[in-house]
Amino acid sequence: MTAKDPRSGKILHQEKREYFEIGLDIEGRMRYGAWQIKEILDLTLPPMKTREERFLFTLPKDTEEVLVEVKASYCIKGSKCDVIYTESKKITYSEL
Amino acid sequence: MLKRSLLFFLIFSFFWIVLPLQSNGKKLDLPTGKLIDDFDEFVETFSSRKCMECHEEIYEEWEESFHARSMVDSIKGIANFFVVGVPKEWQKELNKKEILKCLDCHLPQIKYATERLALEIADLMIEAKKAKEAKDEARFEKVKAKLSKLNITCYACHNIVVHRSSPGWFGEPDPQAIYTANEDVEAEHPTEYTPTLKSAAFCAWCHGVYVASDGESTMCNTLSQSYYHAYISLGGRKTCQECHMYAKDRGHRFPGGHDLEIVKEGIGFQAEIKGFRYGVGKWIPAVNVEAFLTNRAGHRIPDG
């Protein structure tokens, strides 16, 4: 989720939520090798469930306009991520 | 005149009968179940290309699947097991029994490889990893070309692993038969009907925690855990095949996490964005975003 100034492109606020598994060996240490992993910490999206995420934040006092973009990305291998959904909205704050 | 006509008839009959047999009527030689020691013979014996002649469309689907690159797509992870996991961490000798802990799923026909050939294949994986790390593109491509001949072939699913989900019920598959999910099949080769191919349990054998014969487990992916315990147990009723095979004629491509279309199908998304002013008297510009992600798949997302 990114909020930026639509004119300058400057990022005013940014937050991220991630869903993944952490593999642990028998001594509870994080591991990557399939032969080492004996249990997992399940931080994924569980089936048949909806996960709600809230992003509540304030902006600099003189902000007149902000473009808020919420993207859902799917990363298959490390840095290879694809955006699968985007929702955006431009918000204008009227003068006080 | 009669003699010439008879001769013409015999010559014509010869070409009419014999030529088609030589061009596309080649008998499908099914594996005999004996151990194979030669790499090329091993590749040829289990090759999916043998099925292509009659099942061209399915072959093309399979070619696009990750089953067709089950070895080349997993070089790093498998080679790490062979050079780090087995010899260094477990302090064991690398042999066919240990190799099977990866290749029983990544190359099920390894069952029919001799001890020597199994080690040759393991060495190819190690060689590919080393070449990649050394950024030796030419060497890597050469080994990869050989490894790309090894994959999960038609025979692997339609024979070797077909009864693994219920071996007590069905017993060992007959090496000379092709097992199908269709009850009425007419084919040039012996066929046997088996219901296992339609079940999630069939896929779960590899797409879940793998437990080797010595009790050691390897966890490449954990799909079947969440499928059974967080989907089926909560009322989910679809099999793996219903989404990854039957839907949209996906067939033997079996798209999964590498395919954005099916990823999108599996995840629902909604975001509500609201701007407001915060703090009575201060009236600071503020934003509230409520985002909803729904997992519509039959297993956890992501998994791998």
Coordinates of C-alpha atoms in Angstrom, one line a residue:
Chain A
M1 CA 0.0 0.0 0.0
T2 CA 1.5 3.3 -1.1
A3 CA 0.2 6.9 -0.6
K4 CA 2.0 9.4 -2.8
D5 CA 1.7 13.0 -3.9
P6 CA 0.1 12.7 -7.4
R7 CA 2.0 15.8 -8.6
S8 CA 5.6 15.2 -7.4
G9 CA 5.3 11.4 -7.1
K10 CA 6.8 11.7 -3.6
I11 CA 5.9 8.8 -1.4
L12 CA 4.1 10.0 1.7
H13 CA 3.4 6.7 3.3
Q14 CA 4.1 3.0 2.6
E15 CA 3.2 -0.2 4.3
K16 CA 3.4 -3.9 3.4
R17 CA 1.9 -7.2 4.6
E18 CA 3.5 -10.4 3.5
Y19 CA 2.3 -14.0 3.7
F20 CA 4.8 -16.9 3.6
E21 CA 6.0 -20.0 5.3
I22 CA 9.1 -20.3 7.5
G23 CA 10.7 -23.7 7.5
L24 CA 12.2 -24.9 10.8
D25 CA 14.6 -27.7 11.6
I26 CA 14.1 -30.1 14.5
E27 CA 15.8 -27.6 16.8
G28 CA 13.5 -24.7 15.8
R29 CA 16.0 -22.9 13.5
M30 CA 14.9 -21.3 10.2
R31 CA 16.1 -23.5 7.3
Y32 CA 15.8 -23.6 3.5
G33 CA 16.8 -27.2 2.7
A34 CA 13.8 -29.6 2.2
W35 CA 15.7 -32.3 4.1
Q36 CA 16.3 -29.9 7.0
I37 CA 12.7 -28.7 7.4
K38 CA 10.7 -30.7 9.9
E39 CA 8.0 -28.2 10.7
I40 CA 6.7 -24.8 9.5
L41 CA 5.6 -21.5 10.8
D42 CA 2.5 -21.0 8.8
L43 CA 2.2 -17.2 8.0
T44 CA 0.4 -17.9 4.7
L45 CA -3.2 -17.2 3.6
P46 CA -5.2 -20.1 4.9
P47 CA -7.8 -21.7 2.5
M48 CA -11.5 -20.8 2.9
K49 CA -10.6 -17.6 4.9
T50 CA -10.6 -13.9 4.2
R51 CA -7.8 -11.9 5.8
E52 CA -8.5 -8.2 6.5
E53 CA -5.7 -5.8 6.6
R54 CA -6.1 -2.2 8.0
F55 CA -3.8 0.7 7.0
L56 CA -4.6 3.8 9.0
F57 CA -2.2 6.7 8.8
T58 CA -1.9 10.5 8.8
L59 CA -0.3 12.7 6.2
P60 CA 1.7 16.0 6.4
K61 CA -0.7 18.8 7.5
D62 CA -0.3 20.7 4.2
T63 CA -1.3 17.7 2.0
E64 CA -3.9 18.8 -0.6
E65 CA -4.1 15.6 -2.6
V66 CA -2.9 12.0 -2.2
L67 CA -3.0 9.0 -4.5
V68 CA -3.5 5.8 -2.6
E69 CA -2.7 2.6 -4.4
V70 CA -3.2 -0.9 -2.9
K71 CA -1.6 -3.7 -4.8
A72 CA -1.7 -7.4 -4.3
S73 CA 1.5 -9.1 -5.6
Y74 CA 2.4 -12.7 -5.9
C75 CA 6.1 -13.7 -5.7
I76 CA 7.0 -17.1 -7.0
K77 CA 10.7 -17.0 -6.5
G78 CA 12.5 -14.5 -4.3
S79 CA 12.5 -11.2 -6.2
K80 CA 10.2 -12.3 -9.1
C81 CA 6.9 -10.7 -8.1
D82 CA 3.8 -10.0 -10.3
V83 CA 1.0 -7.6 -9.4
I84 CA -2.2 -9.5 -9.6
Y85 CA -4.7 -6.8 -8.3
T86 CA -4.6 -3.1 -8.0
E87 CA -7.1 -0.7 -6.4
S88 CA -6.4 3.1 -6.3
K89 CA -8.1 6.3 -5.3
K90 CA -7.2 9.9 -5.5
I91 CA -8.2 11.8 -2.4
T92 CA -8.5 15.6 -2.3
Y93 CA -8.5 17.5 1.0
S94 CA -10.5 20.7 0.8
E95 CA -9.0 23.8 2.4
L96 CA -9.9 24.3 6.1
Chain B
M1 CA -0.7 -61.3 -68.3
L2 CA -2.2 -63.1 -65.3
K3 CA 1.4 -63.5 -63.9
R4 CA 2.1 -59.8 -64.3
S5 CA -1.2 -58.9 -62.6
L6 CA -0.4 -61.2 -59.7
L7 CA 3.1 -59.8 -59.3
F8 CA 1.8 -56.2 -59.3
F9 CA -0.8 -57.2 -56.7
L10 CA 1.8 -58.8 -54.5
I11 CA 4.2 -55.8 -54.7
F12 CA 1.3 -53.4 -54.0
S13 CA 0.1 -55.5 -51.1
F14 CA 3.7 -55.5 -49.6
F15 CA 4.0 -51.8 -49.6
W16 CA 0.4 -51.3 -48.5
I17 CA 0.9 -53.5 -45.5
V18 CA 4.5 -53.1 -44.5
L19 CA 5.2 -49.4 -45.0
P20 CA 2.5 -48.1 -42.6
L21 CA 3.8 -50.4 -40.0
Q22 CA 7.3 -49.0 -40.4
S23 CA 6.3 -45.3 -40.5
N24 CA 3.8 -44.9 -37.6
G25 CA 2.7 -48.3 -36.5
K26 CA 5.7 -48.8 -34.3
K27 CA 4.8 -51.0 -31.4
L28 CA 4.9 -49.3 -28.1
D29 CA 7.6 -51.1 -26.1
L30 CA 6.7 -50.9 -22.5
P31 CA 9.4 -51.1 -19.8
T32 CA 10.0 -54.6 -18.6
G33 CA 10.7 -53.7 -15.0
K34 CA 14.4 -54.6 -15.2
L35 CA 17.1 -52.2 -13.9
I36 CA 18.8 -50.1 -16.6
D37 CA 22.4 -49.0 -16.5
D38 CA 22.8 -46.9 -19.6
F39 CA 21.7 -43.2 -19.6
D40 CA 20.4 -43.1 -23.2
E41 CA 18.5 -46.4 -22.8
F42 CA 17.0 -45.1 -19.6
V43 CA 15.8 -41.9 -21.3
E44 CA 14.4 -43.8 -24.3
T45 CA 12.7 -46.5 -22.2
F46 CA 10.6 -44.0 -20.2
S47 CA 10.3 -41.1 -22.7
S48 CA 7.0 -39.4 -23.0
R49 CA 7.7 -39.1 -26.7
K50 CA 6.7 -42.7 -27.1
C51 CA 3.2 -41.7 -26.2
M52 CA 3.1 -38.6 -28.4
E53 CA 2.3 -40.5 -31.6
C54 CA -1.2 -41.3 -30.4
H55 CA -1.6 -38.7 -27.6
E56 CA -0.2 -35.6 -29.3
E57 CA -2.4 -33.1 -27.6
I58 CA -1.8 -34.5 -24.2
Y59 CA 1.9 -34.6 -24.9
E60 CA 1.9 -30.9 -25.9
E61 CA 0.1 -30.0 -22.6
W62 CA 2.6 -32.1 -20.6
E63 CA 5.5 -30.4 -22.4
E64 CA 4.3 -27.0 -21.0
S65 CA 4.0 -28.4 -17.5
F66 CA 6.5 -28.3 -14.7
H67 CA 6.3 -32.1 -14.6
A68 CA 8.3 -31.9 -17.9
R69 CA 11.1 -29.9 -16.2
S70 CA 11.0 -31.6 -12.8
M71 CA 14.8 -32.0 -12.8
V72 CA 16.1 -28.8 -14.5
D73 CA 13.8 -26.6 -12.5
S74 CA 15.1 -28.0 -9.2
I75 CA 18.8 -28.2 -9.7
K76 CA 19.9 -26.1 -6.8
G77 CA 17.7 -27.7 -4.1
I78 CA 18.4 -31.3 -5.2
A79 CA 22.1 -30.8 -5.7
N80 CA 22.4 -29.1 -2.3
F81 CA 20.9 -32.2 -0.8
F82 CA 23.4 -34.4 -2.6
V83 CA 26.5 -32.3 -1.7
V84 CA 25.5 -30.8 1.7
G85 CA 22.6 -32.7 3.1
V86 CA 23.7 -36.3 2.7
P87 CA 27.5 -36.2 3.0
K88 CA 28.1 -33.2 5.3
E89 CA 25.0 -32.8 7.5
W90 CA 23.8 -36.5 7.7
Q91 CA 27.4 -37.8 7.3
K92 CA 26.1 -40.6 5.0
E93 CA 27.3 -42.0 1.7
L94 CA 25.4 -40.7 -1.3
N95 CA 23.7 -43.8 -2.8
K96 CA 20.5 -44.6 -4.6
K97 CA 18.6 -44.9 -1.4
E98 CA 19.5 -41.3 -0.5
I99 CA 19.0 -40.1 -4.1
L100 CA 15.5 -41.5 -4.0
K101 CA 14.6 -39.0 -1.3
C102 CA 14.4 -36.4 -4.0
L103 CA 14.1 -38.3 -7.2
D104 CA 11.3 -40.6 -6.1
C105 CA 9.1 -37.6 -6.9
H106 CA 11.3 -35.6 -9.3
L107 CA 12.1 -38.6 -11.5
P108 CA 10.0 -41.6 -10.4
Q109 CA 11.6 -43.9 -13.0
I110 CA 14.8 -43.8 -11.0
K111 CA 13.3 -46.9 -9.4
Y112 CA 14.5 -48.7 -12.5
A113 CA 18.0 -47.2 -12.6
T114 CA 21.0 -49.2 -11.4
E115 CA 23.0 -47.9 -8.5
R116 CA 25.6 -46.7 -10.9
L117 CA 23.2 -44.8 -13.2
A118 CA 21.4 -43.2 -10.2
L119 CA 24.8 -41.8 -9.1
E120 CA 25.5 -40.7 -12.7
I121 CA 22.3 -38.7 -12.6
A122 CA 23.0 -37.3 -9.2
D123 CA 26.5 -36.2 -10.5
L124 CA 24.8 -34.4 -13.4
M125 CA 22.7 -32.4 -11.0
I126 CA 25.8 -31.5 -9.0
E127 CA 27.7 -30.6 -12.1
A128 CA 24.9 -28.3 -13.3
K129 CA 24.9 -26.5 -9.9
K130 CA 28.6 -26.1 -9.9
A131 CA 28.6 -24.8 -13.5
K132 CA 25.8 -22.3 -12.6
E133 CA 27.7 -21.1 -9.6
A134 CA 30.9 -20.7 -11.6
K135 CA 28.8 -18.7 -14.2
D136 CA 30.1 -21.2 -16.8
E137 CA 27.2 -20.8 -19.2
A138 CA 28.5 -23.3 -21.9
R139 CA 29.1 -26.0 -19.3
F140 CA 25.8 -25.4 -17.7
E141 CA 23.8 -25.5 -20.9
K142 CA 25.6 -28.8 -21.9
V143 CA 24.6 -30.5 -18.6
K144 CA 21.2 -29.0 -18.6
A145 CA 20.5 -30.3 -22.1
K146 CA 21.2 -33.8 -20.8
L147 CA 19.2 -33.3 -17.6
S148 CA 16.2 -31.9 -19.6
K149 CA 15.7 -35.4 -20.9
L150 CA 14.9 -36.5 -17.4
N151 CA 11.5 -35.6 -16.0
I152 CA 8.2 -36.9 -14.7
T153 CA 7.0 -38.8 -17.8
C154 CA 3.7 -40.3 -18.8
Y155 CA 4.8 -43.7 -17.5
A156 CA 5.8 -42.2 -14.1
C157 CA 2.2 -41.2 -13.2
H158 CA 0.4 -43.8 -15.4
N159 CA 2.4 -46.7 -13.9
I160 CA 5.2 -46.2 -11.4
V161 CA 3.5 -44.1 -8.8
V162 CA -0.1 -44.8 -9.7
H163 CA -0.9 -46.9 -6.6
R164 CA 1.4 -45.3 -4.1
S165 CA -1.5 -43.7 -2.3
S166 CA -3.0 -47.1 -1.6
P167 CA -0.5 -49.9 -2.2
G168 CA -2.2 -52.3 0.1
W169 CA -5.4 -52.1 -1.9
F170 CA -4.0 -52.2 -5.4
G171 CA -0.6 -53.8 -5.0
E172 CA 2.4 -53.1 -7.3
P173 CA 1.6 -51.9 -10.8
D174 CA 2.3 -54.3 -13.7
P175 CA 5.2 -52.7 -15.6
Q176 CA 3.7 -53.8 -18.9
A177 CA 0.4 -51.9 -18.4
I178 CA -0.6 -48.3 -18.8
Y179 CA -3.0 -47.2 -16.0
T180 CA -5.8 -44.8 -16.9
A181 CA -8.6 -43.0 -15.2
N182 CA -11.0 -44.0 -17.9
E183 CA -12.9 -47.3 -17.5
D184 CA -13.5 -47.9 -21.2
V185 CA -10.3 -47.5 -23.2
E186 CA -9.2 -49.1 -26.5
A187 CA -5.5 -48.8 -27.1
E188 CA -2.6 -50.4 -28.8
H189 CA -1.1 -51.2 -25.5
P190 CA -2.4 -53.0 -22.4
T191 CA -4.4 -50.7 -20.2
E192 CA -5.7 -51.0 -16.7
Y193 CA -8.4 -48.8 -15.1
T194 CA -7.5 -47.3 -11.7
P195 CA -9.6 -44.8 -9.7
T196 CA -6.5 -43.5 -7.9
L197 CA -5.6 -41.1 -10.8
K198 CA -8.7 -39.0 -10.1
S199 CA -8.1 -38.6 -6.4
A200 CA -6.3 -35.9 -4.4
A201 CA -4.4 -38.6 -2.6
F202 CA -2.6 -39.5 -5.8
C203 CA -1.2 -35.9 -6.1
A204 CA -0.5 -35.7 -2.3
W205 CA 2.0 -38.5 -2.6
C206 CA 4.5 -35.9 -3.9
H207 CA 2.8 -32.6 -3.3
G208 CA 3.1 -32.8 0.4
V209 CA 5.5 -34.0 3.1
Y210 CA 7.5 -36.9 1.6
V211 CA 8.4 -39.7 4.1
A212 CA 11.1 -42.0 2.9
S213 CA 11.4 -45.7 3.7
D214 CA 13.8 -45.0 6.5
G215 CA 11.4 -42.6 8.2
E216 CA 13.3 -39.4 7.2
S217 CA 11.1 -36.7 5.9
T218 CA 11.7 -34.1 3.2
M219 CA 9.5 -31.0 3.0
C220 CA 9.7 -29.4 -0.5
N221 CA 6.1 -28.3 -0.3
T222 CA 3.3 -28.8 2.2
L223 CA 0.2 -28.5 0.0
S224 CA -1.5 -31.7 1.1
Q225 CA -1.3 -30.7 4.8
S226 CA -3.4 -27.6 4.3
Y227 CA -5.6 -29.3 1.7
Y228 CA -6.7 -32.0 4.1
H229 CA -6.6 -30.1 7.4
A230 CA -7.7 -26.6 6.4
Y231 CA -9.8 -27.1 3.3
I232 CA -11.4 -30.6 3.3
S233 CA -12.0 -30.5 7.0
L234 CA -13.8 -27.1 6.7
G235 CA -16.1 -28.3 4.0
G236 CA -14.0 -27.9 0.8
R237 CA -14.9 -30.6 -1.6
K238 CA -12.8 -30.2 -4.8
T239 CA -9.9 -32.4 -5.7
C240 CA -6.6 -31.1 -7.0
Q241 CA -7.5 -32.3 -10.5
E242 CA -10.8 -30.3 -10.5
C243 CA -9.0 -27.0 -10.4
H244 CA -5.6 -27.8 -11.9
M245 CA -6.6 -30.3 -14.6
Y246 CA -10.3 -30.4 -15.5
A247 CA -11.1 -26.6 -15.2
K248 CA -10.7 -24.6 -18.4
D249 CA -9.3 -27.7 -20.2
R250 CA -6.0 -27.3 -18.4
G251 CA -5.4 -30.9 -18.9
H252 CA -1.9 -32.2 -18.4
R253 CA -0.4 -28.7 -18.1
F254 CA -1.3 -28.7 -14.4
P255 CA -0.8 -25.0 -14.0
G256 CA 0.0 -23.8 -10.4
G257 CA 1.9 -21.1 -8.7
H258 CA 3.8 -20.3 -11.9
D259 CA 0.7 -19.4 -13.8
L260 CA -0.8 -16.0 -13.0
E261 CA -4.3 -16.9 -14.3
I262 CA -4.8 -19.7 -11.8
V263 CA -3.1 -17.6 -9.0
K264 CA -5.7 -14.9 -9.7
E265 CA -8.5 -17.4 -9.6
G266 CA -7.2 -18.6 -6.2
I267 CA -7.1 -15.1 -4.6
G268 CA -9.9 -12.7 -4.1
F269 CA -9.1 -9.0 -3.5
Q270 CA -11.1 -6.0 -2.4
A271 CA -9.8 -2.6 -1.1
E272 CA -11.8 0.2 0.4
I273 CA -10.0 3.6 0.6
K274 CA -11.3 6.5 2.6
G275 CA -9.7 9.9 3.1
F276 CA -10.7 12.0 6.2
R277 CA -9.3 14.6 8.6
Y278 CA -8.1 13.4 11.9
G279 CA -7.9 15.1 15.3
V280 CA -10.5 17.5 16.5
G281 CA -9.3 21.0 15.9
K282 CA -6.0 19.8 14.3
W283 CA -7.8 18.3 11.2
I284 CA -4.8 16.4 9.9
P285 CA -5.2 14.7 6.5
A286 CA -5.6 11.0 7.1
V287 CA -6.4 7.8 5.2
N288 CA -7.9 4.5 6.2
V289 CA -7.6 1.5 3.9
E290 CA -9.4 -1.8 4.5
A291 CA -8.0 -4.5 2.3
F292 CA -9.5 -8.0 2.0
L293 CA -7.7 -11.0 0.6
T294 CA -9.6 -14.2 0.3
N295 CA -8.0 -17.5 -0.4
R296 CA -10.3 -19.3 -2.8
A297 CA -7.8 -22.2 -3.4
G298 CA -8.0 -25.6 -1.7
H299 CA -4.6 -25.1 0.1
R300 CA -2.6 -22.4 1.7
I301 CA -1.2 -19.6 -0.4
P302 CA 1.7 -19.4 -1.0
D303 CA 3.1 -22.9 -0.7
G304 CA 6.2 -24.3 -2.2

